[in-house]
Amino acid sequence: MLSRLYALPARLLAPLCLPLCLTLCLLAAPAGAQDLLMAQAANFMPAMEEILPAFEAATGIKGHAVYSSTGKLYAQISNGAPFDVFLAADEARPAKLAAEGKSEAPFVYARGKVVLWLPQPGVTAADWQQCLQRDTIQRIAVANPESAPYGAAAVAALNKAGLFETVSPRLAYAQSIAQVFQFASSGAADAGFCALSSTLTEQGRTGTTFAVPQAPSVIQAACILKSAPNPQAAARFVEFLNSPLVAEIKAKYGYE
Amino acid sequence: MLEAVPAIADPLYLSVKLAFFTTLFIPVAALPLAWLFAFRRFAGKSLAEAFVALPMVLPPTVLGFWLLVVMGPNGFMGQAWQAVFNERLIFSFPAILLASVVYNMPFAVQPLRATFEKMDRRLLECSAVLGLSPLATFRRVILPNSLPGLAASSVLVFAHSLGEFGVILMVGGSMPGTTKVASIAIYEAVEALRYDDAFLLCLALVPASFIVLLAVNRMNRSLQ
């Protein structure tokens, strides 16, 4: 009975069949051997997409990144996922892997900044605290402080400014820093504690950004995994991360 | 272990509340649609059918993003809600309930429609010959004969909304005690490496879902 309930009308499914088969055939084709596989926290994706081709141009090594949340990547690595390098959004999880003997010593590869962002252009206020006092700001998006380092930094800034108690009923929690920007840019939230990198995108520049100096920098650490299938290439990539070229790319996307 | 109880009880209660209200409201929307699809021919019928079935094939996050835009302060639903109730719709319990109803529509419409189509047409003809209006026919002939189908669709919808995730992730905003349902709480616990909490929530959710399904199945059988 239940299985029949799931059956879509045949005439709905029929036109879907051919493209579906084609897609499956395409996916079944071998993806080609990856020289290097990175587990990359999703917030750094725009910069990484530019770093990887530059790395290939410089060394001839093809790098490939999987973008996900730091927590999920950590869980995958703990369960033996075949990554070479883990680039997290915080310091805690690489440190945890190192303590568990699953990785080499972690190092800092980027520092992110939290800003307050509003989707409308030209909003005037003395500073971010003043901006939050406006009665038009009914909902403020923030990343989950427990799992997203950018959320933790935003909450730390609110606490430092003594605003957390008054603001907390208006907070809506997103699962990632990218989703904060989504909440704010779609107008669902009136403002969001976004990553500076989100506000430098084309859509980000159409809004108003307030600096949040009270928020600590989000220190993003990386480590080479002990189980790396390709440790030499991983070491070269880590070296490449310290190059002036990468520093330039990072600055462009709002990272130090 | 015990201090974690509210962190686990609240999301579970919310999930059950959401599933309960979704199951309660969905026949209101699904019955007329199922009736239309089963008994009426009209222009654009297959388009309408495909549209109602869309949540079945769309990724929930895509549907969720669309609902986020529509329910936000600038969207037409959000603005209508604001006009009537003078409060924001997005990131509230009504928002996740509406999203849940939209998402579950095909799971309610399909089984009901199948039930209606299986019905003996002679019954309907008799009822028409005896002078019952279409509405009276629906209330006194079609509905009593489709209770098993209604129960079956309710089981699906209830179970479905108990574990709903992608859509709520988009329109809920994880507000503790308002929109942070069990599935979101489990996700957050895993992300924060609180695997014990995640395990406890799953431990509670799986038997709860199972007991509900057993009970409704039993009810379903007794109706048949």
Short mmCIF file of C-alpha atoms in Angstrom, two decimals:
data_model
loop_
_atom_site.label_atom_id
_atom_site.label_comp_id
_atom_site.label_asym_id
_atom_site.label_seq_id
_atom_site.Cartn_x
_atom_site.Cartn_y
_atom_site.Cartn_z
CA MET A 1 0.00 0.00 0.00
CA LEU A 2 2.64 2.52 1.09
CA SER A 3 4.92 1.80 -1.85
CA ARG A 4 2.06 2.51 -4.23
CA LEU A 5 1.42 5.84 -2.58
CA TYR A 6 4.85 7.02 -3.55
CA ALA A 7 4.25 6.15 -7.19
CA LEU A 8 4.09 9.30 -9.27
CA PRO A 9 1.71 9.27 -12.20
CA ALA A 10 3.49 7.56 -15.07
CA ARG A 11 3.02 10.45 -17.44
CA LEU A 12 4.91 12.68 -15.00
CA LEU A 13 7.83 10.32 -14.81
CA ALA A 14 8.09 9.31 -18.44
CA PRO A 15 9.61 12.58 -19.71
CA LEU A 16 12.03 12.48 -16.77
CA CYS A 17 13.36 9.04 -17.66
CA LEU A 18 15.59 9.89 -20.60
CA PRO A 19 17.43 12.84 -19.04
CA LEU A 20 17.78 10.80 -15.86
CA CYS A 21 19.38 7.87 -17.71
CA LEU A 22 21.67 10.24 -19.59
CA THR A 23 22.75 11.90 -16.37
CA LEU A 24 23.43 8.57 -14.74
CA CYS A 25 25.55 7.50 -17.71
CA LEU A 26 27.53 10.73 -17.46
CA LEU A 27 28.07 10.27 -13.74
CA ALA A 28 29.18 6.70 -14.19
CA ALA A 29 32.14 7.87 -16.30
CA PRO A 30 35.36 7.77 -14.27
CA ALA A 31 36.08 11.17 -12.74
CA GLY A 32 39.82 10.86 -13.33
CA ALA A 33 42.42 10.44 -10.63
CA GLN A 34 42.63 13.39 -8.26
CA ASP A 35 46.15 14.36 -7.37
CA LEU A 36 45.18 16.14 -4.21
CA LEU A 37 41.94 16.25 -2.25
CA MET A 38 41.17 19.12 0.12
CA ALA A 39 38.49 19.15 2.81
CA GLN A 40 37.61 22.84 2.77
CA ALA A 41 35.26 24.74 5.11
CA ALA A 42 32.65 26.23 2.80
CA ASN A 43 33.12 29.87 3.83
CA PHE A 44 36.51 29.96 2.07
CA MET A 45 35.16 28.54 -1.17
CA PRO A 46 35.41 31.67 -3.39
CA ALA A 47 39.09 32.15 -2.52
CA MET A 48 39.84 28.44 -2.85
CA GLU A 49 38.28 28.32 -6.31
CA GLU A 50 40.92 30.82 -7.39
CA ILE A 51 43.80 29.30 -5.40
CA LEU A 52 43.44 25.82 -6.91
CA PRO A 53 44.00 26.82 -10.57
CA ALA A 54 46.91 29.04 -9.48
CA PHE A 55 48.41 26.07 -7.63
CA GLU A 56 48.05 23.89 -10.69
CA ALA A 57 49.65 26.54 -12.88
CA ALA A 58 52.58 26.84 -10.46
CA THR A 59 53.22 23.14 -9.75
CA GLY A 60 51.31 21.08 -12.28
CA ILE A 61 49.50 19.34 -9.43
CA LYS A 62 45.74 19.16 -9.85
CA GLY A 63 43.92 19.96 -6.64
CA HIS A 64 40.29 19.28 -5.91
CA ALA A 65 38.27 20.57 -2.95
CA VAL A 66 35.20 19.26 -1.19
CA TYR A 67 33.27 22.14 0.40
CA SER A 68 31.25 21.45 3.51
CA SER A 69 30.91 22.56 7.10
CA THR A 70 33.88 22.13 9.43
CA GLY A 71 31.87 19.83 11.71
CA LYS A 72 30.83 17.53 8.88
CA LEU A 73 34.32 17.39 7.40
CA TYR A 74 35.73 16.60 10.83
CA ALA A 75 33.27 13.72 11.19
CA GLN A 76 34.14 12.43 7.72
CA ILE A 77 37.89 12.61 8.43
CA SER A 78 37.39 10.84 11.78
CA ASN A 79 35.72 8.08 9.84
CA GLY A 80 38.55 7.69 7.37
CA ALA A 81 37.63 9.97 4.46
CA PRO A 82 40.58 10.03 2.02
CA PHE A 83 41.47 13.75 2.24
CA ASP A 84 45.01 15.10 2.06
CA VAL A 85 44.52 18.51 3.68
CA PHE A 86 41.84 19.73 6.08
CA LEU A 87 41.17 23.48 5.90
CA ALA A 88 38.78 24.32 8.73
CA ALA A 89 36.82 27.45 9.65
CA ASP A 90 38.21 27.42 13.18
CA GLU A 91 41.24 26.32 15.19
CA ALA A 92 39.43 23.83 17.42
CA ARG A 93 38.81 21.01 15.01
CA PRO A 94 42.30 20.80 13.45
CA ALA A 95 43.70 20.92 16.99
CA LYS A 96 41.37 18.07 17.95
CA LEU A 97 42.55 15.99 14.99
CA ALA A 98 46.18 16.69 15.91
CA ALA A 99 45.50 15.69 19.54
CA GLU A 100 43.95 12.46 18.28
CA GLY A 101 47.12 11.79 16.30
CA LYS A 102 45.26 11.95 12.99
CA SER A 103 47.05 14.99 11.55
CA GLU A 104 50.31 16.93 11.44
CA ALA A 105 50.65 20.15 13.43
CA PRO A 106 47.95 22.68 12.44
CA PHE A 107 48.83 26.14 11.08
CA VAL A 108 46.79 29.30 10.45
CA TYR A 109 45.95 29.85 6.79
CA ALA A 110 43.39 32.67 6.96
CA ARG A 111 41.76 35.19 9.29
CA GLY A 112 38.16 36.18 8.63
CA LYS A 113 36.23 39.20 9.89
CA VAL A 114 32.62 39.43 11.06
CA VAL A 115 30.65 42.47 9.88
CA LEU A 116 27.05 43.61 10.25
CA TRP A 117 25.39 43.70 6.84
CA LEU A 118 22.04 45.14 5.74
CA PRO A 119 20.53 44.41 2.33
CA GLN A 120 19.62 48.08 1.67
CA PRO A 121 22.23 50.51 0.38
CA GLY A 122 23.10 53.73 2.18
CA VAL A 123 21.84 52.96 5.68
CA THR A 124 23.28 55.56 8.06
CA ALA A 125 24.13 54.89 11.69
CA ALA A 126 27.01 55.84 13.95
CA ASP A 127 28.13 52.24 14.29
CA TRP A 128 26.83 48.67 14.30
CA GLN A 129 25.43 48.91 17.85
CA GLN A 130 23.39 51.97 16.90
CA CYS A 131 22.24 50.27 13.75
CA LEU A 132 20.85 47.35 15.78
CA GLN A 133 18.82 49.74 17.98
CA ARG A 134 16.65 50.81 15.02
CA ASP A 135 13.10 49.54 15.29
CA THR A 136 13.13 48.52 11.62
CA ILE A 137 15.59 45.77 12.58
CA GLN A 138 13.18 43.11 13.82
CA ARG A 139 15.16 40.03 12.86
CA ILE A 140 18.93 39.64 12.91
CA ALA A 141 20.52 36.58 11.35
CA VAL A 142 23.55 35.04 13.03
CA ALA A 143 25.35 31.75 12.46
CA ASN A 144 24.87 29.05 15.08
CA PRO A 145 27.52 30.08 17.67
CA GLU A 146 28.02 26.51 18.77
CA SER A 147 29.06 25.09 15.42
CA ALA A 148 30.01 28.09 13.27
CA PRO A 149 33.05 30.12 14.38
CA TYR A 150 31.67 33.26 12.71
CA GLY A 151 28.57 32.89 14.87
CA ALA A 152 30.69 32.52 17.98
CA ALA A 153 32.60 35.69 17.06
CA ALA A 154 29.36 37.62 16.49
CA VAL A 155 27.91 36.50 19.83
CA ALA A 156 31.19 37.42 21.54
CA ALA A 157 30.90 40.92 20.05
CA LEU A 158 27.28 41.23 21.23
CA ASN A 159 28.33 40.17 24.72
CA LYS A 160 31.24 42.62 24.73
CA ALA A 161 28.91 45.44 23.71
CA GLY A 162 26.42 44.36 26.39
CA LEU A 163 23.74 43.88 23.75
CA PHE A 164 23.22 40.14 23.79
CA GLU A 165 20.33 40.13 26.31
CA THR A 166 18.36 42.83 24.47
CA VAL A 167 19.04 41.45 21.01
CA SER A 168 18.68 37.70 21.59
CA PRO A 169 14.88 37.54 21.11
CA ARG A 170 15.43 39.03 17.63
CA LEU A 171 18.14 36.56 16.58
CA ALA A 172 17.42 33.95 13.92
CA TYR A 173 20.02 31.21 13.70
CA ALA A 174 21.51 30.01 10.43
CA GLN A 175 23.53 26.81 10.05
CA SER A 176 26.44 28.44 8.26
CA ILE A 177 27.86 31.86 7.56
CA ALA A 178 26.70 31.51 3.95
CA GLN A 179 23.13 30.98 5.12
CA VAL A 180 23.31 34.15 7.24
CA PHE A 181 23.97 36.11 4.06
CA GLN A 182 21.10 34.23 2.38
CA PHE A 183 18.70 35.16 5.21
CA ALA A 184 19.74 38.82 5.06
CA SER A 185 19.96 39.21 1.27
CA SER A 186 16.54 37.63 0.71
CA GLY A 187 15.04 40.14 3.16
CA ALA A 188 13.90 37.38 5.54
CA ALA A 189 16.17 38.96 8.15
CA ASP A 190 16.67 42.73 8.33
CA ALA A 191 20.36 42.41 9.10
CA GLY A 192 22.94 39.69 9.49
CA PHE A 193 26.31 39.14 11.13
CA CYS A 194 28.00 38.07 7.91
CA ALA A 195 31.56 37.23 6.94
CA LEU A 196 33.36 40.17 5.35
CA SER A 197 33.98 37.85 2.39
CA SER A 198 30.20 37.54 1.74
CA THR A 199 29.83 41.32 1.62
CA LEU A 200 32.55 41.67 -1.02
CA THR A 201 30.52 39.67 -3.54
CA GLU A 202 28.55 41.46 -6.24
CA GLN A 203 25.34 41.17 -4.24
CA GLY A 204 27.13 42.07 -1.01
CA ARG A 205 28.26 45.39 -2.42
CA THR A 206 24.64 46.44 -3.01
CA GLY A 207 24.00 46.51 0.76
CA THR A 208 25.42 48.41 3.71
CA THR A 209 28.30 47.04 5.78
CA PHE A 210 29.21 48.07 9.33
CA ALA A 211 32.51 46.99 10.86
CA VAL A 212 32.25 45.05 14.13
CA PRO A 213 35.62 45.70 15.81
CA GLN A 214 34.46 43.97 19.02
CA ALA A 215 34.28 40.65 17.18
CA PRO A 216 37.48 38.62 17.38
CA SER A 217 39.02 37.57 14.08
CA VAL A 218 37.96 34.13 13.00
CA ILE A 219 41.21 32.23 12.90
CA GLN A 220 41.04 29.44 10.34
CA ALA A 221 43.54 26.63 10.76
CA ALA A 222 44.54 23.83 8.41
CA CYS A 223 46.46 20.60 8.77
CA ILE A 224 47.89 17.82 6.62
CA LEU A 225 46.25 14.51 7.51
CA LYS A 226 48.37 11.58 8.66
CA SER A 227 46.31 9.40 6.35
CA ALA A 228 46.91 11.66 3.33
CA PRO A 229 47.10 9.55 0.15
CA ASN A 230 49.52 12.09 -1.30
CA PRO A 231 51.65 13.70 1.45
CA GLN A 232 54.29 15.22 -0.88
CA ALA A 233 51.72 17.10 -2.94
CA ALA A 234 49.99 18.14 0.29
CA ALA A 235 53.25 19.61 1.61
CA ARG A 236 53.70 21.55 -1.62
CA PHE A 237 50.19 22.91 -1.36
CA VAL A 238 50.79 24.08 2.22
CA GLU A 239 53.95 25.81 1.03
CA PHE A 240 51.97 27.43 -1.77
CA LEU A 241 49.43 28.76 0.75
CA ASN A 242 52.19 31.00 2.15
CA SER A 243 53.02 32.53 -1.22
CA PRO A 244 52.43 36.25 -1.96
CA LEU A 245 50.06 35.23 -4.76
CA VAL A 246 47.74 33.50 -2.28
CA ALA A 247 47.99 36.48 0.09
CA GLU A 248 46.72 38.65 -2.76
CA ILE A 249 43.81 36.31 -3.49
CA LYS A 250 42.91 36.15 0.22
CA ALA A 251 42.87 39.95 0.55
CA LYS A 252 40.59 40.20 -2.46
CA TYR A 253 38.06 37.93 -0.77
CA GLY A 254 38.18 39.58 2.64
CA TYR A 255 40.67 37.39 4.47
CA GLU A 256 43.99 38.27 6.07
CA MET B 1 22.73 13.26 31.00
CA LEU B 2 19.75 14.75 32.84
CA GLU B 3 20.65 18.42 32.35
CA ALA B 4 20.33 17.82 28.61
CA VAL B 5 16.60 17.01 28.94
CA PRO B 6 15.15 20.41 27.91
CA ALA B 7 17.58 20.58 24.97
CA ILE B 8 16.12 17.28 23.82
CA ALA B 9 12.51 17.54 25.02
CA ASP B 10 11.78 20.92 23.43
CA PRO B 11 12.78 19.97 19.86
CA LEU B 12 10.96 16.64 20.13
CA TYR B 13 7.81 18.33 21.38
CA LEU B 14 8.06 20.83 18.51
CA SER B 15 8.47 18.06 15.94
CA VAL B 16 5.39 16.25 17.22
CA LYS B 17 3.45 19.54 17.34
CA LEU B 18 4.46 20.31 13.75
CA ALA B 19 3.55 16.81 12.55
CA PHE B 20 0.21 16.95 14.39
CA PHE B 21 -0.86 20.31 12.95
CA THR B 22 0.37 19.44 9.46
CA THR B 23 -1.72 16.26 9.55
CA LEU B 24 -4.68 18.25 10.89
CA PHE B 25 -4.57 21.00 8.26
CA ILE B 26 -3.53 19.12 5.17
CA PRO B 27 -6.91 17.48 4.34
CA VAL B 28 -8.42 20.95 4.04
CA ALA B 29 -6.10 21.68 1.12
CA ALA B 30 -5.58 18.16 -0.21
CA LEU B 31 -9.19 16.88 -0.36
CA PRO B 32 -10.49 19.45 -2.90
CA LEU B 33 -7.38 19.01 -5.04
CA ALA B 34 -7.60 15.22 -4.97
CA TRP B 35 -11.28 15.46 -5.86
CA LEU B 36 -10.50 17.79 -8.79
CA PHE B 37 -7.78 15.50 -10.12
CA ALA B 38 -9.88 12.36 -9.72
CA PHE B 39 -13.29 13.47 -11.02
CA ARG B 40 -12.87 16.58 -13.13
CA ARG B 41 -11.33 17.36 -16.48
CA PHE B 42 -10.22 20.92 -17.03
CA ALA B 43 -7.75 22.87 -19.13
CA GLY B 44 -4.21 22.69 -17.78
CA LYS B 45 -5.00 19.72 -15.54
CA SER B 46 -1.70 17.96 -16.16
CA LEU B 47 0.14 21.21 -15.48
CA ALA B 48 -1.68 21.55 -12.17
CA GLU B 49 -0.92 17.91 -11.31
CA ALA B 50 2.75 18.36 -12.08
CA PHE B 51 2.85 21.55 -10.00
CA VAL B 52 1.31 19.85 -6.96
CA ALA B 53 3.75 16.93 -7.33
CA LEU B 54 6.74 19.27 -7.57
CA PRO B 55 7.71 19.13 -3.84
CA MET B 56 8.18 15.37 -4.31
CA VAL B 57 11.00 15.81 -6.80
CA LEU B 58 12.46 19.21 -5.86
CA PRO B 59 15.30 19.23 -3.38
CA PRO B 60 13.73 20.41 -0.10
CA THR B 61 16.30 23.19 0.20
CA VAL B 62 15.26 24.56 -3.20
CA LEU B 63 11.62 24.56 -2.16
CA GLY B 64 12.72 26.05 1.17
CA PHE B 65 14.62 28.87 -0.47
CA TRP B 66 11.63 29.73 -2.63
CA LEU B 67 9.41 29.73 0.46
CA LEU B 68 11.97 31.89 2.30
CA VAL B 69 11.63 34.54 -0.39
CA VAL B 70 7.82 34.27 -0.56
CA MET B 71 7.36 34.29 3.23
CA GLY B 72 9.89 37.02 3.93
CA PRO B 73 8.79 40.60 4.68
CA ASN B 74 9.09 41.43 0.95
CA GLY B 75 7.28 38.31 -0.29
CA PHE B 76 3.55 38.26 -0.97
CA MET B 77 2.78 35.66 1.71
CA GLY B 78 4.88 37.48 4.29
CA GLN B 79 3.16 40.76 3.50
CA ALA B 80 -0.33 39.27 3.60
CA TRP B 81 0.44 37.68 6.96
CA GLN B 82 1.82 40.96 8.29
CA ALA B 83 -1.33 42.78 7.16
CA VAL B 84 -3.67 40.32 8.87
CA PHE B 85 -1.82 39.44 12.09
CA ASN B 86 0.52 42.41 12.38
CA GLU B 87 3.54 40.19 12.95
CA ARG B 88 6.33 38.65 10.89
CA LEU B 89 5.69 35.27 9.32
CA ILE B 90 9.22 34.12 8.55
CA PHE B 91 11.11 32.31 11.37
CA SER B 92 7.89 31.60 13.29
CA PHE B 93 5.98 28.39 14.00
CA PRO B 94 3.24 29.29 11.46
CA ALA B 95 6.00 29.64 8.86
CA ILE B 96 7.32 26.12 9.36
CA LEU B 97 3.75 24.81 9.50
CA LEU B 98 2.88 26.45 6.16
CA ALA B 99 6.11 25.14 4.65
CA SER B 100 5.33 21.69 5.98
CA VAL B 101 1.84 21.75 4.45
CA VAL B 102 3.20 22.82 1.05
CA TYR B 103 5.96 20.21 1.20
CA ASN B 104 3.55 17.43 2.15
CA MET B 105 0.85 18.21 -0.40
CA PRO B 106 1.80 15.52 -2.94
CA PHE B 107 2.03 12.91 -0.19
CA ALA B 108 -1.56 13.67 0.77
CA VAL B 109 -3.03 14.30 -2.69
CA GLN B 110 -1.68 11.18 -4.43
CA PRO B 111 -3.12 8.52 -2.08
CA LEU B 112 -6.44 10.36 -1.76
CA ARG B 113 -6.73 10.63 -5.49
CA ALA B 114 -5.96 6.94 -5.88
CA THR B 115 -8.71 6.16 -3.38
CA PHE B 116 -11.22 8.37 -5.16
CA GLU B 117 -10.41 6.82 -8.52
CA LYS B 118 -10.91 3.30 -7.16
CA MET B 119 -14.39 4.17 -5.93
CA ASP B 120 -17.35 2.45 -7.60
CA ARG B 121 -18.75 5.02 -10.01
CA ARG B 122 -22.22 3.54 -9.65
CA LEU B 123 -22.34 4.82 -6.10
CA LEU B 124 -21.77 8.34 -7.37
CA GLU B 125 -24.33 7.91 -10.14
CA CYS B 126 -26.93 6.64 -7.66
CA SER B 127 -26.28 9.56 -5.41
CA ALA B 128 -26.70 11.96 -8.33
CA VAL B 129 -29.90 10.25 -9.49
CA LEU B 130 -31.28 10.45 -5.95
CA GLY B 131 -30.80 14.19 -6.17
CA LEU B 132 -27.78 14.82 -3.96
CA SER B 133 -25.73 17.91 -4.85
CA PRO B 134 -22.06 17.31 -5.71
CA LEU B 135 -21.06 18.73 -2.31
CA ALA B 136 -23.51 16.46 -0.47
CA THR B 137 -22.27 13.51 -2.53
CA PHE B 138 -18.74 14.32 -1.48
CA ARG B 139 -19.66 14.60 2.19
CA ARG B 140 -22.02 11.63 2.44
CA VAL B 141 -20.73 9.17 -0.16
CA ILE B 142 -17.16 9.88 -1.23
CA LEU B 143 -15.65 10.83 2.13
CA PRO B 144 -17.02 7.92 4.21
CA ASN B 145 -15.81 5.54 1.50
CA SER B 146 -12.32 7.03 1.44
CA LEU B 147 -11.49 6.96 5.15
CA PRO B 148 -8.81 4.26 4.68
CA GLY B 149 -7.16 6.38 2.00
CA LEU B 150 -7.35 9.44 4.22
CA ALA B 151 -5.83 7.49 7.09
CA ALA B 152 -3.06 6.16 4.84
CA SER B 153 -2.22 9.63 3.59
CA SER B 154 -2.25 10.92 7.16
CA VAL B 155 0.29 8.30 8.19
CA LEU B 156 2.60 9.37 5.40
CA VAL B 157 2.18 13.05 6.11
CA PHE B 158 2.67 12.65 9.86
CA ALA B 159 5.78 10.51 9.50
CA HIS B 160 7.09 12.82 6.83
CA SER B 161 6.73 15.99 8.88
CA LEU B 162 8.20 14.36 11.97
CA GLY B 163 11.56 14.13 10.21
CA GLU B 164 11.29 17.20 7.99
CA PHE B 165 14.59 19.00 7.61
CA GLY B 166 15.57 20.82 4.44
CA VAL B 167 12.53 23.07 4.13
CA ILE B 168 12.54 24.01 7.83
CA LEU B 169 16.25 24.70 7.73
CA MET B 170 15.42 27.48 5.27
CA VAL B 171 12.32 29.10 6.78
CA GLY B 172 12.69 28.28 10.49
CA GLY B 173 15.85 30.02 11.58
CA SER B 174 16.34 27.49 14.39
CA MET B 175 14.62 29.60 17.07
CA PRO B 176 14.76 27.64 20.35
CA GLY B 177 11.27 26.61 21.48
CA THR B 178 9.62 28.02 18.33
CA THR B 179 11.13 26.53 15.19
CA LYS B 180 14.04 24.38 16.38
CA VAL B 181 12.54 20.97 15.66
CA ALA B 182 14.21 17.63 16.39
CA SER B 183 15.77 17.19 12.95
CA ILE B 184 17.44 20.62 13.17
CA ALA B 185 18.55 19.95 16.76
CA ILE B 186 20.13 16.66 15.65
CA TYR B 187 21.92 18.40 12.79
CA GLU B 188 23.23 21.11 15.10
CA ALA B 189 24.33 18.59 17.71
CA VAL B 190 26.33 16.66 15.10
CA GLU B 191 27.86 19.89 13.77
CA ALA B 192 28.89 20.92 17.27
CA LEU B 193 30.33 17.43 17.89
CA ARG B 194 27.74 16.77 20.63
CA TYR B 195 27.29 13.23 19.39
CA ASP B 196 25.65 12.08 22.65
CA ASP B 197 22.83 14.59 22.30
CA ALA B 198 22.37 13.66 18.66
CA PHE B 199 22.22 10.00 19.63
CA LEU B 200 19.68 10.64 22.40
CA LEU B 201 17.46 12.67 20.06
CA CYS B 202 17.58 9.92 17.45
CA LEU B 203 16.90 7.38 20.14
CA ALA B 204 13.75 9.28 21.07
CA LEU B 205 12.70 10.12 17.52
CA VAL B 206 12.93 6.67 15.96
CA PRO B 207 10.70 4.80 18.45
CA ALA B 208 8.32 7.78 18.57
CA SER B 209 7.92 7.69 14.79
CA PHE B 210 7.58 3.93 14.88
CA ILE B 211 4.87 3.96 17.56
CA VAL B 212 2.91 6.61 15.67
CA LEU B 213 3.06 4.57 12.48
CA LEU B 214 1.98 1.42 14.31
CA ALA B 215 -0.94 3.20 15.92
CA VAL B 216 -2.16 4.84 12.73
CA ASN B 217 -1.74 1.61 10.77
CA ARG B 218 -3.83 -0.17 13.35
CA MET B 219 -6.49 2.52 13.10
CA ASN B 220 -6.31 2.17 9.34
CA ARG B 221 -6.90 -1.58 9.55
CA SER B 222 -9.84 -1.22 11.91
CA LEU B 223 -11.44 1.20 9.46
CA GLN B 224 -11.11 -1.30 6.65
#
